[in-house]
PDB file of C-alpha atoms in Angstrom:
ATOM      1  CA  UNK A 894       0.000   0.000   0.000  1.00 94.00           C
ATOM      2  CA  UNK A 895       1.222   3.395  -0.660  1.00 95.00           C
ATOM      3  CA  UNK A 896       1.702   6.008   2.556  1.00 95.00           C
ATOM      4  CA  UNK A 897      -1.501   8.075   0.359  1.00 96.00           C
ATOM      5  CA  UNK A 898      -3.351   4.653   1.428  1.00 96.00           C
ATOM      6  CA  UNK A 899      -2.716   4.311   4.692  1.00 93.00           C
ATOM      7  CA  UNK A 900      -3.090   7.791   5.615  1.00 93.00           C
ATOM      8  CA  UNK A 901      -6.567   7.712   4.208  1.00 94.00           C
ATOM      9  CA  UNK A 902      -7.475   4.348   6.136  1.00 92.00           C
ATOM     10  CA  UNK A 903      -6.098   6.303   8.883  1.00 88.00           C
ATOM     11  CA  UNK A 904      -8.204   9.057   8.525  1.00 89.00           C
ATOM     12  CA  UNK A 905     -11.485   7.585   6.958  1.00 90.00           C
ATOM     13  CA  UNK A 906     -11.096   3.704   8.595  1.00 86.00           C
ATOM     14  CA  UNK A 907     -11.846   2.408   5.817  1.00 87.00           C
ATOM     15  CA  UNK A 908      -9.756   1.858   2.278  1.00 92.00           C
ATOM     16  CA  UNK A 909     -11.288   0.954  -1.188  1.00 93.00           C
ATOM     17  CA  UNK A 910      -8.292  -0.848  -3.319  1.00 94.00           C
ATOM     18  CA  UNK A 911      -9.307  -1.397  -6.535  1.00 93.00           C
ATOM     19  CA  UNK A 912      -8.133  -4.614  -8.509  1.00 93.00           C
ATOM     20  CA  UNK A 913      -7.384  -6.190  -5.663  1.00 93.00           C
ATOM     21  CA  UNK A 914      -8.869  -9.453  -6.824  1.00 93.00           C
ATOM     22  CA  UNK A 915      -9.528 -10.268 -10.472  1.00 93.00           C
ATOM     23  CA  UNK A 916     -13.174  -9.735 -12.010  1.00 95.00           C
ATOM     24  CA  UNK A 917     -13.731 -13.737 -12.182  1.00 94.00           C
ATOM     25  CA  UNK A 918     -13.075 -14.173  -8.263  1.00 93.00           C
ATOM     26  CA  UNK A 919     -15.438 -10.912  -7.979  1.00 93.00           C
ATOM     27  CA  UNK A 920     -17.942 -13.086  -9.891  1.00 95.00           C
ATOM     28  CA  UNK A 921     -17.551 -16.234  -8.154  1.00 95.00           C
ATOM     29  CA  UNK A 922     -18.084 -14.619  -4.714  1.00 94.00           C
ATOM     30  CA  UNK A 923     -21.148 -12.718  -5.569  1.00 94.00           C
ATOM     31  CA  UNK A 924     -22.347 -15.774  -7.243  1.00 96.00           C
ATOM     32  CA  UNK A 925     -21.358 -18.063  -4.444  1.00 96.00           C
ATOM     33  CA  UNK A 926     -22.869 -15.503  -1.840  1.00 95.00           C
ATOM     34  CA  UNK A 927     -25.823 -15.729  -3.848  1.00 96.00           C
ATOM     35  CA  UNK A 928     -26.172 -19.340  -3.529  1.00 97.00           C
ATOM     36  CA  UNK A 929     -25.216 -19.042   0.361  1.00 95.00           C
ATOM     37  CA  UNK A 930     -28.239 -17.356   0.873  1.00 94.00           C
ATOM     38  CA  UNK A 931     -30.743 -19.110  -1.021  1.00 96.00           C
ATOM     39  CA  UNK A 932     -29.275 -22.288   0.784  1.00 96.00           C
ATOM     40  CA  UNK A 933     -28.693 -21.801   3.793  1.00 93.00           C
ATOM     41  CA  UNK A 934     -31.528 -19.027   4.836  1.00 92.00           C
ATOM     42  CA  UNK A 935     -34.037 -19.079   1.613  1.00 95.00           C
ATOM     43  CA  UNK A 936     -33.418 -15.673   0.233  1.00 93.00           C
ATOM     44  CA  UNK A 937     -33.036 -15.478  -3.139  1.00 96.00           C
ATOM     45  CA  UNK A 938     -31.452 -12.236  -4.356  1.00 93.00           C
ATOM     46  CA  UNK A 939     -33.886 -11.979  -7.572  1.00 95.00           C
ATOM     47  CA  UNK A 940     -36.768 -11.728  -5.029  1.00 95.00           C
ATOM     48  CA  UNK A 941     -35.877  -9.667  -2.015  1.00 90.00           C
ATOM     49  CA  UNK A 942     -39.256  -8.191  -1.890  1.00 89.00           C
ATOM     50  CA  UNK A 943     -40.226 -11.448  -0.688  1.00 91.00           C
ATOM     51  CA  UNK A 944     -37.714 -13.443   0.675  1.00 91.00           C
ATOM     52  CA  UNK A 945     -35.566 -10.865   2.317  1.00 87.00           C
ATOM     53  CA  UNK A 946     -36.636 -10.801   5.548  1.00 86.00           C
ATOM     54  CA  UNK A 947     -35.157 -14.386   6.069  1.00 88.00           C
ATOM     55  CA  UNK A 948     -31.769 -12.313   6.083  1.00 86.00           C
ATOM     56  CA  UNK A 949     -32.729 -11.323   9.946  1.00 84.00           C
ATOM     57  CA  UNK A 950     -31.864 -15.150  10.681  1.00 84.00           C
ATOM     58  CA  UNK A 951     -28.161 -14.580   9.762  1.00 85.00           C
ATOM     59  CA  UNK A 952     -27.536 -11.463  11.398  1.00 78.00           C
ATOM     60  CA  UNK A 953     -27.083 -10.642  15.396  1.00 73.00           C
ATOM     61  CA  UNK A 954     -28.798  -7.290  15.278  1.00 67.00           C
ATOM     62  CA  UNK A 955     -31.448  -9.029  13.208  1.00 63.00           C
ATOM     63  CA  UNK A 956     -30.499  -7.437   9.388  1.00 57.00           C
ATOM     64  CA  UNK A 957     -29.874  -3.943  11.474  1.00 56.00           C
ATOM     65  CA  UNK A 958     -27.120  -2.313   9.360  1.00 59.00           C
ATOM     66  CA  UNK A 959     -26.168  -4.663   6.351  1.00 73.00           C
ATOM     67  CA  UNK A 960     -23.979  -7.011   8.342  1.00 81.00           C
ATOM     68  CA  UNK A 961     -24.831 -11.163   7.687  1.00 86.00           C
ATOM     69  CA  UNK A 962     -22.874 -13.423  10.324  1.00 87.00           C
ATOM     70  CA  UNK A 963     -21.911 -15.477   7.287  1.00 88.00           C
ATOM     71  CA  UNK A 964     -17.986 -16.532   8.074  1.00 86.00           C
ATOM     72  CA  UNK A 965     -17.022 -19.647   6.794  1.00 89.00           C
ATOM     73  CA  UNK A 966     -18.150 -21.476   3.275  1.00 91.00           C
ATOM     74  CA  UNK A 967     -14.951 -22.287   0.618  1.00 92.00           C
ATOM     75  CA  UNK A 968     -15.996 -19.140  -1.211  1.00 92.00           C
ATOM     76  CA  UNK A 969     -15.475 -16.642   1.394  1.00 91.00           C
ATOM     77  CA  UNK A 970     -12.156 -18.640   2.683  1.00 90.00           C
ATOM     78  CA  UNK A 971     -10.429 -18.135  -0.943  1.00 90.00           C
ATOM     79  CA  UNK A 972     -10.870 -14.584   0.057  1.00 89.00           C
ATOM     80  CA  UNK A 973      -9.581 -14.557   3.104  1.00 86.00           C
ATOM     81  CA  UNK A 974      -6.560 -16.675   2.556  1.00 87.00           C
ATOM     82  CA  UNK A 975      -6.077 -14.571  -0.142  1.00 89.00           C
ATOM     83  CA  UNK A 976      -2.230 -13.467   0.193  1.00 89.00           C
ATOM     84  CA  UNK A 977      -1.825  -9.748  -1.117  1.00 92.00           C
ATOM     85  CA  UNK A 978      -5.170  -8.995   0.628  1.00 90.00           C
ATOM     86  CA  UNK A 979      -3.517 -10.040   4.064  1.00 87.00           C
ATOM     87  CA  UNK A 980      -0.206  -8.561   3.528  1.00 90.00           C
ATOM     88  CA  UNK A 981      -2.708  -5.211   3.024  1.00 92.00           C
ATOM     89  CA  UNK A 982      -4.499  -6.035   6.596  1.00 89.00           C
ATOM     90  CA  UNK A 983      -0.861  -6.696   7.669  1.00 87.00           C
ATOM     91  CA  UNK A 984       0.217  -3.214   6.531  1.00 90.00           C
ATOM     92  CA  UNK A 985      -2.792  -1.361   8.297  1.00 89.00           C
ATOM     93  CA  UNK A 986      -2.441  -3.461  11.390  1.00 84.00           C
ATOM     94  CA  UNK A 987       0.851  -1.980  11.891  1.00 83.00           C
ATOM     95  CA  UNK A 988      -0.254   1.283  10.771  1.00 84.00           C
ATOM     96  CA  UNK A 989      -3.403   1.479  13.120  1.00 80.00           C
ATOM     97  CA  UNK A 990      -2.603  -0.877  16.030  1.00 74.00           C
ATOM     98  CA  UNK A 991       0.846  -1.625  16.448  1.00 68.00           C
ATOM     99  CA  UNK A 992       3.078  -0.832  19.326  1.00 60.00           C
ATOM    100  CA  UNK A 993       1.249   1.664  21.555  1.00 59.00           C
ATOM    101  CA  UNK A 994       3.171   1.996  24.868  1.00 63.00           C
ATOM    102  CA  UNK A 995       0.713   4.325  26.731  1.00 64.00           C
ATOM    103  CA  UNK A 996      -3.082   4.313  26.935  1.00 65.00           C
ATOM    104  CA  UNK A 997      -2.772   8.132  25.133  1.00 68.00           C
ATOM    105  CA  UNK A 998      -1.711   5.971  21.749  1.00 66.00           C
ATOM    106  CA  UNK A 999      -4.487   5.639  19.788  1.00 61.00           C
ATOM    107  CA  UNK A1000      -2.422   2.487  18.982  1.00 65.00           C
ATOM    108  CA  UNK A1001      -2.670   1.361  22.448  1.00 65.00           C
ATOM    109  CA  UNK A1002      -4.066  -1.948  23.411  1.00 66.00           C
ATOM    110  CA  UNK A1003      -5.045  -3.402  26.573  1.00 69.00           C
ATOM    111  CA  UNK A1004      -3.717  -7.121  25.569  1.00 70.00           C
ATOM    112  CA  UNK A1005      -0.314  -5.308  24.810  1.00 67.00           C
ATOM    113  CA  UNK A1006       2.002  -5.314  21.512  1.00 68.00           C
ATOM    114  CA  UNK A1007       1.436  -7.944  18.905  1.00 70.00           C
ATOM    115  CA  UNK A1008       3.081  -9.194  15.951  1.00 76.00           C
ATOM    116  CA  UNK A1009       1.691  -7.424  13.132  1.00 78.00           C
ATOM    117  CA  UNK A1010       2.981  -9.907  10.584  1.00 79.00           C
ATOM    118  CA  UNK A1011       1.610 -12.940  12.285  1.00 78.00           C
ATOM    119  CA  UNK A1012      -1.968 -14.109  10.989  1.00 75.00           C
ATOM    120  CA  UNK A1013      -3.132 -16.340   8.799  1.00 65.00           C
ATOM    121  CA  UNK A1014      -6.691 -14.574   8.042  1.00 68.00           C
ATOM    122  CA  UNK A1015      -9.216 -11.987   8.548  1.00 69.00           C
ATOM    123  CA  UNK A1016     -12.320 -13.419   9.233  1.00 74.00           C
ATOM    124  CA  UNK A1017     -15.245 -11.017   9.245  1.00 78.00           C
ATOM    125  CA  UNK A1018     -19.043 -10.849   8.980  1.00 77.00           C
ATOM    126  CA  UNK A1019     -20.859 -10.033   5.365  1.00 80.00           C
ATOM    127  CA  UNK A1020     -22.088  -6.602   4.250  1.00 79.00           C
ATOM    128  CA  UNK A1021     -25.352  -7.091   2.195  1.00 79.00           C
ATOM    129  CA  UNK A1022     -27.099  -3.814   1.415  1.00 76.00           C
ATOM    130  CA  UNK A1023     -30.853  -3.932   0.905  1.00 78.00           C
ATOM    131  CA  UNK A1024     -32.691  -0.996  -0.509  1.00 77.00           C
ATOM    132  CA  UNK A1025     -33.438   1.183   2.448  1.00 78.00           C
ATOM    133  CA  UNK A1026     -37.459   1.109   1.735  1.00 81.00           C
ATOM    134  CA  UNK A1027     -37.171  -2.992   1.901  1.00 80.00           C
ATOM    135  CA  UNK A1028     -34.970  -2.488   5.082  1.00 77.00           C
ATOM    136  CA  UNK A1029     -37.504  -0.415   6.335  1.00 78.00           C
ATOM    137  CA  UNK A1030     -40.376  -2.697   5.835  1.00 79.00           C
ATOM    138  CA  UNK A1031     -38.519  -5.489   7.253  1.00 75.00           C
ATOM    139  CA  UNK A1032     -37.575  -3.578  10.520  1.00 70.00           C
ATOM    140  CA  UNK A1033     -41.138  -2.684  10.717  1.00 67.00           C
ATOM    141  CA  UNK A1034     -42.725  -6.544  10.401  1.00 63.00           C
ATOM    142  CA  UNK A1035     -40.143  -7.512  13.039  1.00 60.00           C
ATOM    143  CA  UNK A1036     -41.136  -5.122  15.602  1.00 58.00           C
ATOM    144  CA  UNK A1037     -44.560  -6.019  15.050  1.00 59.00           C
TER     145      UNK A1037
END
């Protein structure tokens, strides 16, 4: 990553690299996310207006904010083993986390220093972004 890059994930907390992966792996894993969720919780993408609100099920704020608790199937693995994308997260760990002495470091962390070069992956949840009117809706027939 360039210092340009890491100042703005610095600064914003968030970094956009383009062409990090190659359009057919972009295509498998929106395919393959596809398929995750018409297997595993019955939503099919083609028909959110009516199968959406099974997303709820895979989510611990119940579909609140876009985030799926979807961590493990081969699809999303080849991502995260993916070996420039950690030496990125590698790069920003440093950058962000590394080495704070003193609670005043922003870099500061209660569990101490850690070796910003030793992982194996970045496991994370899923950010799936429904129309905000179908959100809406959603929210709505849950609190009722």
């Amino acid at each position: 990553l360039s210092l340009e890059q890491i100042s703005t994930y610095l600064h914003d907390g968030i970094l956009v690299v383009d062409n990090l992966l190659p359009p057919s792996e972009i295509i498998e894993a929106q395919t393959s996310l596809a398929q995750t969720l018409l297997h595993d919780l019955n939503v099919d993408i083609s028909n959110l207006e009516e199968t959406g609100h099974n997303l709820t099920r895979a989510s611990s704020t119940n579909g609140a904010g876009g985030v799926l608790d979807i961590f493990y199937p081969e699809w999303k693995m080849s991502i995260a083993t993916n070996e420039q994308l950690f030496r990125m997260t590698c790069q920003l760990w440093k950058e962000a986390y590394c080495n704070g002495e003193t609670k005043e470091d922003v870099r500061w962390h209660p569990y101490g220093t850690f070796d910003c070069n030793r992982g194996y992956i970045y496991i994370d949840r899923i950010g799936f972004r429904l129309p905000s009117k179908l959100a809406e809706s959603i929210g709505e027939r849950q609190l009722s």
